[in-house]
Amino acid sequence: MQTGTRAAAQEDLNLWNIVSRQFDRAAATMDLPEGLLRQIKACNAVYYVQFPVRFGDRYEIFEGWRAEHSQHRKPTKGGIRYSEMVTQDEIMALAALMTYKCAIVDVPFGGSKGGICFNPKKYTRDQVEKITRRYTAELVRKNFIGPGINVPAPDLGTGEQEMAWIADTFEALTPGHVDSLASVTGKPVTQGGIRGRKEATGRGVQYGIREAFKHKADLKKFGLSGGLEGKRVAIQGFGNVGYHVAKFLSEEDGCRIVAIGDVAGGVINRDGLNINHLSEYRDMTGGLKGFPGGKDLPGPRDVLEAECDILVPAALENQITLENVDRIRTKMVAEAANGPTTPGADERLNQRGVMIIPDIYLNAGGVTVSYFEWTKNLSHIRYGRMEKRLDEIYRDRLVQTIEQVTGRTVADKQRRELLKGADEVDLVNSGLEGSMQNAYREIREALLADPRLGDLRTAAFAVAITKVARSYMELGVFP
Ligand code: NAD
């Protein structure tokens, strides 16, 4: 047997190769034509561009990509990443994960992903705006963006602001399109966004973990029991996804968040961190270090080694590797980030009896609510606007009837709760919860039906491949 260090040094960290291996493992258990499997796995198109941006009297050249992994459903859909570590293989792999993710949660999109190789933290807001608008113009020029073609969303290093710039640039370059706002999702609510989108990936992670905890017999195999109340959680990443997972699991499920880390280190407190205080501290100081409510963790990966019941990697890929896997002390890895666990580490965790809820399922909340935003933009009306008042009138009649029949009066507070019709965010969260529940059950049933699949990740890939294959077979292939 190789030593941990030697095996780690030899580990292939190329995300495209990793996703391909995960695909092959599931495909090997499936009875589908070889050519069809090859087509599903391939990345159909990649646009690579170098573009100049002028800052004052100097020019800087940026490298950008947009990959369309599969167009079996249109539009294609996927985030845009701003990071110095972006490569073409990474973008292709993330686009592939999007295809499988959409299939798993029954969102009718193909997979796409984009990125620009730069660190936005090293640029001013005006400079990031210029880079974003220029990149969008390149996508428009090559037909890699549009409500029926390819619809970006936020990812690592991007958020609502970038999406608003993208929407505005698209509109300016293709004037007169009534559906322009549907060219990108994750926009601010005041710019055609949808309530609940910013929190959606974190919400989806919460719903996915909750669902896993409903299947007690499954959990027992991994040494887990009871509910979420009091469970110790460690989270790598305190950005959009990590922050919301921490907030929801602590405030709504009674979990104890014992450690949180980001790019510059982390903080640990076995009695639980106060997430609101930590978030305020981070906003004030720009980092987690020195937070008075906990003890500092020096390195960005130290948080992964904190003893916990649930470990949530919510930063970036290749974080749990053969190098650190043996020091990881958790019962469950809930993959909020894309590709956080290398295949070698994945195998080791499975052998050790650690439950892994895979990324292609668990972080699908973002794209699910992006789908709701896209349909909202196409219908040009906010969810709930037509029915909310009517719903309240019907509820009022029902309460009055109950009062008449029983001869008792419903207290004011209860009445208010009973009468309240659903707002947009209620509808979004209920649609998201239903999608995450159904998808988990489908993956679980696939695993129970075919034990050769072995784990939830392979089962999730099998579910996705089955759905994409069905779509290809029903459509045929254009000559
Ligand atoms: P973000 O930019 O808002 O936050 C990223 C966090 O990771 C920050 O706290 C940052 O400090 C930390 N980080 C960055 N590099 C790190 C490193 N080397 N070591 C440790 N921490 C590091 O990004 P996000 O939107 O929260 O995305 C996080 C992950 O979730 C990514 O893998 C992304 O692909 C995935 N994801 C995001 C969405 C979404 O809707 N935003 C949807 C699906 C999946």
XYZ file of C-alpha atoms and ligand atoms in Angstrom:
523
model
C 0.000 0.000 0.000
C 1.238 3.505 -0.844
C 1.941 5.949 1.936
C -0.675 8.700 2.305
C 1.759 11.382 1.165
C 2.919 9.508 -1.948
C -0.660 8.574 -2.942
C -1.725 12.198 -2.382
C 1.112 13.502 -4.553
C 0.011 11.202 -7.383
C -3.671 12.076 -7.115
C -5.249 13.424 -10.306
C -6.924 16.702 -9.323
C -8.195 17.584 -12.799
C -11.932 18.142 -12.239
C -12.877 17.048 -15.768
C -11.124 13.693 -15.215
C -12.746 13.370 -11.793
C -16.285 13.965 -13.092
C -15.597 11.591 -16.002
C -14.564 8.863 -13.561
C -17.690 9.398 -11.493
C -19.768 9.190 -14.680
C -18.017 5.986 -15.819
C -18.653 4.282 -12.505
C -22.396 4.771 -12.816
C -22.432 4.103 -16.576
C -20.759 0.721 -16.045
C -23.864 -0.489 -14.187
C -26.257 0.689 -16.916
C -27.558 -1.028 -19.988
C -27.262 1.830 -22.506
C -25.616 1.996 -25.956
C -21.895 2.849 -25.710
C -22.177 5.712 -28.246
C -25.049 7.303 -26.358
C -23.087 7.221 -23.112
C -20.125 8.836 -24.881
C -22.385 11.590 -26.222
C -23.913 12.284 -22.810
C -20.459 12.488 -21.219
C -18.860 14.758 -23.835
C -18.825 18.535 -23.476
C -20.595 19.723 -26.645
C -19.124 23.216 -27.066
C -16.589 25.505 -25.397
C -16.059 29.158 -26.218
C -12.660 30.475 -25.161
C -11.990 34.187 -25.417
C -9.263 36.667 -24.605
C -10.508 40.205 -24.337
C -8.915 43.523 -23.451
C -10.268 45.947 -20.861
C -9.027 49.503 -20.577
C -8.373 50.894 -17.098
C -7.401 54.571 -17.506
C -4.476 54.619 -19.911
C -3.520 50.945 -19.575
C -4.994 47.758 -21.059
C -5.311 44.391 -19.408
C -6.082 41.125 -21.187
C -8.490 38.654 -19.554
C -9.142 35.007 -20.368
C -12.733 33.774 -20.238
C -14.716 30.631 -21.058
C -18.300 29.525 -21.490
C -18.930 25.801 -21.907
C -22.170 24.145 -23.036
C -21.993 20.569 -21.913
C -25.340 19.337 -23.225
C -28.116 20.914 -25.249
C -30.580 18.034 -24.856
C -32.734 20.663 -23.129
C -32.638 24.356 -23.860
C -31.601 26.817 -22.658
C -28.375 25.619 -21.133
C -27.778 26.900 -17.632
C -24.903 27.442 -15.256
C -23.011 29.898 -13.102
C -20.182 32.279 -13.878
C -17.060 31.996 -11.755
C -14.449 34.679 -11.128
C -11.272 33.098 -9.777
C -7.554 33.019 -10.522
C -7.797 29.227 -10.547
C -10.308 28.974 -13.414
C -9.222 26.645 -16.234
C -10.986 25.255 -19.294
C -11.150 21.731 -17.858
C -12.670 23.052 -14.657
C -15.349 24.973 -16.574
C -16.160 21.933 -18.734
C -16.440 19.740 -15.639
C -18.686 22.234 -13.850
C -20.866 22.439 -16.987
C -21.173 18.636 -16.962
C -22.165 18.681 -13.283
C -24.872 21.219 -14.234
C -26.354 18.832 -16.816
C -26.598 16.033 -14.246
C -27.789 18.355 -11.495
C -30.644 19.735 -13.618
C -31.709 16.209 -14.578
C -31.700 15.113 -10.917
C -34.022 17.913 -9.750
C -36.134 17.812 -12.938
C -35.161 21.276 -14.116
C -35.534 21.326 -17.918
C -32.137 22.813 -18.813
C -28.898 21.536 -20.309
C -25.665 22.173 -18.415
C -23.353 25.129 -18.914
C -20.713 27.046 -16.963
C -18.544 30.100 -17.483
C -15.624 31.804 -15.891
C -13.018 34.516 -16.083
C -9.532 33.910 -14.767
C -8.983 36.757 -12.288
C -9.394 37.565 -8.608
C -12.204 40.142 -8.281
C -10.942 41.150 -4.817
C -7.869 42.711 -6.473
C -10.020 45.041 -8.623
C -12.293 47.972 -7.857
C -16.042 47.708 -8.290
C -15.871 49.845 -11.447
C -13.186 47.593 -12.891
C -15.189 44.427 -12.148
C -18.183 46.048 -13.849
C -16.124 46.765 -16.973
C -14.761 43.205 -17.076
C -18.269 41.755 -16.603
C -19.838 43.900 -19.304
C -17.053 43.146 -21.779
C -17.292 39.387 -21.121
C -21.077 39.563 -21.628
C -20.559 41.369 -24.938
C -18.279 38.506 -26.045
C -20.984 35.981 -25.121
C -23.619 37.952 -27.052
C -21.340 38.132 -30.085
C -20.950 34.333 -30.188
C -24.558 33.519 -29.253
C -23.553 32.004 -25.913
C -26.183 33.903 -23.932
C -29.939 34.458 -24.311
C -33.218 33.438 -22.650
C -33.663 30.447 -24.974
C -29.951 29.719 -25.527
C -27.784 29.964 -22.445
C -28.635 31.555 -19.110
C -25.828 32.370 -16.610
C -26.153 32.659 -12.812
C -23.855 33.458 -9.862
C -21.062 31.166 -8.709
C -17.779 31.541 -6.840
C -16.718 35.207 -6.867
C -19.944 36.535 -8.442
C -23.336 37.565 -7.065
C -26.431 39.661 -7.690
C -24.504 42.748 -8.770
C -22.654 40.967 -11.594
C -25.926 39.376 -12.756
C -27.571 42.817 -12.921
C -24.691 44.106 -15.101
C -24.995 41.047 -17.362
C -28.774 41.566 -17.776
C -28.283 45.252 -18.528
C -25.515 44.605 -21.082
C -27.555 41.893 -22.795
C -30.556 44.230 -23.010
C -28.437 47.074 -24.388
C -26.903 44.882 -27.108
C -30.132 43.128 -28.135
C -32.746 45.876 -27.736
C -36.457 45.242 -28.080
C -36.496 41.718 -26.624
C -39.428 41.534 -24.231
C -37.819 38.526 -22.495
C -34.356 40.050 -21.976
C -34.478 39.698 -18.196
C -34.635 35.913 -18.602
C -31.101 35.988 -20.085
C -29.558 35.626 -16.614
C -30.747 34.557 -13.137
C -29.637 35.447 -9.627
C -30.425 39.124 -10.261
C -31.423 41.510 -7.466
C -35.171 41.321 -6.752
C -35.529 44.931 -7.935
C -34.001 43.954 -11.305
C -36.229 41.008 -12.148
C -34.797 38.598 -9.586
C -36.878 36.330 -7.400
C -37.182 36.322 -3.621
C -35.275 33.403 -2.150
C -32.709 33.012 -4.961
C -29.767 34.434 -3.010
C -30.367 31.954 -0.201
C -31.460 29.108 -2.488
C -28.309 26.997 -2.633
C -27.931 27.145 1.157
C -31.659 26.412 1.584
C -31.374 23.458 -0.769
C -28.453 22.109 1.269
C -30.556 22.441 4.424
C -33.530 20.661 2.816
C -31.255 17.908 1.468
C -29.675 17.257 4.873
C -33.119 17.323 6.530
C -34.355 14.751 4.026
C -31.378 12.477 4.699
C -32.169 12.660 8.414
C -35.701 11.371 7.760
C -34.367 7.949 6.730
C -33.265 6.708 10.146
C -32.354 3.170 9.083
C -29.964 4.533 6.420
C -28.353 6.885 8.927
C -27.759 4.103 11.440
C -25.271 2.472 9.052
C -23.157 5.622 9.298
C -23.333 5.863 13.082
C -25.851 8.705 13.007
C -29.081 8.791 14.965
C -31.787 11.182 16.117
C -32.657 14.448 14.428
C -30.633 17.510 13.488
C -31.088 19.178 16.889
C -27.704 19.486 18.610
C -25.687 18.034 15.717
C -22.179 19.515 15.422
C -21.529 21.104 12.027
C -18.244 22.377 10.516
C -18.361 24.472 7.341
C -15.598 25.396 4.906
C -16.554 28.626 3.114
C -18.439 31.590 4.564
C -19.600 33.090 1.269
C -23.104 32.962 -0.123
C -23.570 29.209 0.280
C -21.598 28.627 3.498
C -23.145 31.571 5.323
C -26.716 30.550 4.495
C -26.133 26.896 5.421
C -24.708 28.023 8.780
C -27.576 30.418 9.398
C -30.412 28.040 8.491
C -29.007 24.940 10.208
C -28.332 26.845 13.439
C -31.439 29.057 13.560
C -34.033 26.618 12.230
C -32.734 23.114 12.958
C -30.921 23.641 16.268
C -27.523 22.530 14.923
C -24.355 23.684 16.671
C -21.939 25.281 14.178
C -18.614 24.364 15.760
C -16.194 25.637 13.094
C -16.181 27.836 10.005
C -13.318 28.537 7.629
C -12.611 30.704 4.612
C -9.721 31.427 2.279
C -7.680 33.089 5.046
C -8.269 30.641 7.921
C -11.107 29.972 10.296
C -12.572 29.936 13.755
C -13.626 27.117 16.081
C -15.813 26.925 19.181
C -17.005 23.545 20.417
C -19.975 25.188 22.202
C -21.185 26.708 18.937
C -20.484 29.916 17.012
C -22.930 32.789 16.882
C -23.443 33.100 13.110
C -24.924 36.611 13.141
C -22.029 37.931 15.245
C -19.505 36.145 13.031
C -21.068 37.553 9.879
C -21.038 41.101 11.322
C -17.410 40.617 12.402
C -16.444 39.404 8.904
C -18.188 42.391 7.292
C -16.351 44.733 9.647
C -12.858 43.221 9.459
C -12.917 41.445 6.093
C -12.168 38.027 7.650
C -12.833 35.533 10.420
C -9.494 35.795 12.221
C -9.581 37.245 15.717
C -13.326 36.651 16.182
C -13.836 36.955 19.941
C -16.468 34.181 20.024
C -14.010 31.409 19.099
C -10.424 30.274 18.644
C -8.524 30.937 15.402
C -7.746 28.177 12.921
C -4.666 29.281 10.945
C -5.075 27.535 7.555
C -7.957 27.489 5.035
C -8.281 23.693 5.278
C -7.977 23.318 9.056
C -11.743 23.587 9.440
C -12.132 20.306 7.558
C -10.381 18.509 10.389
C -12.647 19.809 13.149
C -14.498 17.013 14.957
C -18.165 17.150 13.947
C -21.225 15.150 12.908
C -21.751 16.960 9.598
C -18.941 18.469 7.539
C -20.090 20.930 4.873
C -17.453 21.869 2.291
C -18.901 25.067 0.762
C -15.849 26.699 -0.827
C -14.315 25.022 -3.860
C -13.194 21.748 -5.417
C -10.475 19.291 -4.320
C -10.534 20.158 -0.633
C -10.906 16.651 0.823
C -8.040 14.725 -0.727
C -5.851 11.720 0.036
C -3.561 14.132 1.855
C -6.079 15.109 4.586
C -8.823 12.452 4.400
C -7.460 10.385 7.272
C -7.591 13.404 9.574
C -11.240 14.114 8.830
C -13.458 13.308 11.806
C -17.083 13.408 10.751
C -19.981 11.044 10.162
C -21.425 12.873 7.170
C -19.939 14.988 4.371
C -22.623 17.230 2.871
C -21.137 18.558 -0.372
C -22.379 22.110 -0.839
C -19.420 23.065 -3.053
C -18.886 21.531 -6.469
C -16.344 18.703 -6.528
C -14.953 19.144 -2.979
C -13.980 15.465 -2.556
C -11.421 13.751 -4.789
C -12.205 10.164 -5.926
C -9.406 8.765 -3.742
C -10.744 10.531 -0.664
C -14.298 9.577 -1.610
C -13.328 5.901 -1.688
C -11.524 6.166 1.643
C -14.512 7.881 3.297
C -16.893 5.265 1.932
C -14.649 2.492 3.298
C -14.621 4.208 6.680
C -18.431 4.353 6.714
C -18.795 8.119 6.322
C -22.013 9.143 4.598
C -21.535 11.463 1.606
C -24.427 13.499 0.190
C -23.074 14.344 -3.262
C -22.742 17.786 -4.834
C -24.737 16.951 -7.974
C -27.761 16.573 -5.749
C -27.100 18.686 -2.669
C -26.242 22.043 -4.233
C -28.998 21.902 -6.861
C -31.118 24.409 -4.910
C -29.538 27.329 -6.735
C -30.424 26.097 -10.187
C -33.889 25.020 -9.051
C -34.747 28.551 -7.908
C -32.978 29.974 -10.972
C -35.516 27.972 -12.965
C -38.326 29.630 -10.996
C -36.750 33.046 -11.679
C -36.478 32.285 -15.399
C -40.150 31.269 -15.614
C -41.097 34.391 -13.622
C -39.192 36.571 -16.106
C -40.881 34.871 -19.061
C -44.344 35.238 -17.534
C -43.645 38.841 -16.464
C -45.542 38.452 -13.208
C -44.508 37.875 -9.620
C -45.434 34.497 -8.118
C -48.502 34.769 -5.893
C -49.675 38.122 -7.240
C -52.845 36.722 -8.820
C -53.948 34.272 -6.157
C -52.766 35.577 -2.777
C -55.807 37.731 -1.957
C -58.291 35.138 -3.198
C -56.544 32.514 -1.120
C -56.918 34.745 1.961
C -60.643 35.269 1.285
C -61.218 31.484 1.064
C -59.237 30.912 4.268
C -61.267 33.607 6.029
C -64.520 31.895 5.015
C -63.177 28.576 6.280
C -62.225 30.048 9.680
C -65.653 31.724 9.972
C -67.361 28.414 9.196
C -65.271 26.610 11.847
C -66.215 29.330 14.369
C -69.913 29.002 13.526
C -69.895 25.197 13.753
C -67.900 25.025 17.005
C -69.348 28.152 18.593
C -65.809 29.176 19.611
C -63.677 32.115 18.475
C -60.217 31.706 16.964
C -57.670 33.919 18.754
C -56.335 36.937 16.800
C -52.773 35.641 16.491
C -53.937 32.237 15.227
C -56.390 33.902 12.845
C -53.625 36.026 11.334
C -51.441 32.940 10.832
C -54.292 30.936 9.299
C -55.374 33.705 6.940
C -52.002 34.615 5.504
C -51.800 33.634 1.817
C -48.505 32.547 0.259
C -45.958 35.210 -0.723
C -43.436 34.734 -3.501
C -40.741 33.543 -1.089
C -43.127 30.989 0.482
C -43.943 29.577 -2.943
C -40.270 29.505 -3.946
C -39.212 27.697 -0.762
C -42.045 25.210 -0.990
C -41.187 24.461 -4.638
C -37.556 24.066 -3.661
C -38.306 21.807 -0.713
C -40.524 19.569 -2.839
C -37.827 19.336 -5.531
C -35.086 18.426 -3.030
C -37.286 15.841 -1.293
C -38.345 14.130 -4.517
C -34.807 14.057 -5.872
C -33.375 12.530 -2.677
C -36.025 9.831 -2.655
C -35.388 9.015 -6.306
C -31.627 8.656 -5.713
C -32.173 6.584 -2.595
C -34.601 4.274 -4.369
C -32.155 3.841 -7.276
C -29.501 2.773 -4.749
C -31.844 0.352 -3.006
C -32.925 -1.106 -6.358
C -29.348 -1.690 -7.560
C -26.789 -2.256 -4.785
C -23.993 -2.350 -7.428
C -24.250 1.453 -7.428
C -22.739 1.341 -3.943
C -23.215 4.929 -2.784
C -25.438 7.980 -3.169
C -23.063 9.726 -5.613
C -23.033 6.851 -8.092
C -26.790 6.448 -7.671
C -27.277 10.174 -8.355
C -25.201 9.894 -11.538
C -27.251 6.853 -12.598
C -30.508 8.775 -12.091
C -29.150 11.707 -14.117
C -27.782 9.565 -16.943
C -31.087 7.668 -17.212
C -33.025 10.928 -17.610
C -30.630 12.511 -20.128
C -30.457 9.245 -22.101
C -34.258 9.088 -22.222
C -34.347 12.599 -23.571
C -31.805 11.779 -26.318
C -33.620 8.589 -27.256
C -37.012 10.297 -27.440
C -35.691 13.226 -29.443
C -33.355 11.278 -31.697
C -30.196 12.949 -32.965
C -30.500 15.766 -35.489
C -28.918 14.559 -38.790
P -18.576 32.797 -2.639
O -17.586 33.434 -3.521
O -19.749 33.569 -2.173
O -17.835 32.226 -1.319
C -16.737 31.383 -1.390
C -16.206 31.112 0.022
O -15.139 30.161 -0.077
C -15.602 32.360 0.700
O -15.868 32.307 2.086
C -14.107 32.184 0.464
O -13.296 32.828 1.433
C -13.964 30.686 0.558
N -12.777 30.202 -0.145
C -12.330 30.555 -1.373
N -11.175 29.924 -1.641
C -10.906 29.150 -0.560
C -9.834 28.269 -0.227
N -8.805 28.061 -1.045
N -9.880 27.635 0.964
C -10.906 27.842 1.822
N -11.939 28.678 1.567
C -11.923 29.314 0.393
O -19.019 31.465 -3.423
P -20.374 30.646 -3.249
O -21.361 31.159 -4.224
O -20.720 30.550 -1.817
O -19.926 29.209 -3.797
C -19.270 28.257 -2.968
C -19.318 26.891 -3.638
O -20.680 26.511 -3.877
C -18.624 26.784 -4.992
O -18.062 25.498 -5.126
C -19.760 26.927 -5.977
O -19.482 26.328 -7.230
C -20.849 26.179 -5.244
N -22.201 26.545 -5.671
C -22.651 27.828 -5.564
C -23.941 28.136 -5.987
C -24.533 29.515 -5.828
O -25.739 29.663 -6.045
N -23.785 30.522 -5.445
C -24.752 27.128 -6.544
C -24.272 25.821 -6.615
C -22.984 25.545 -6.180
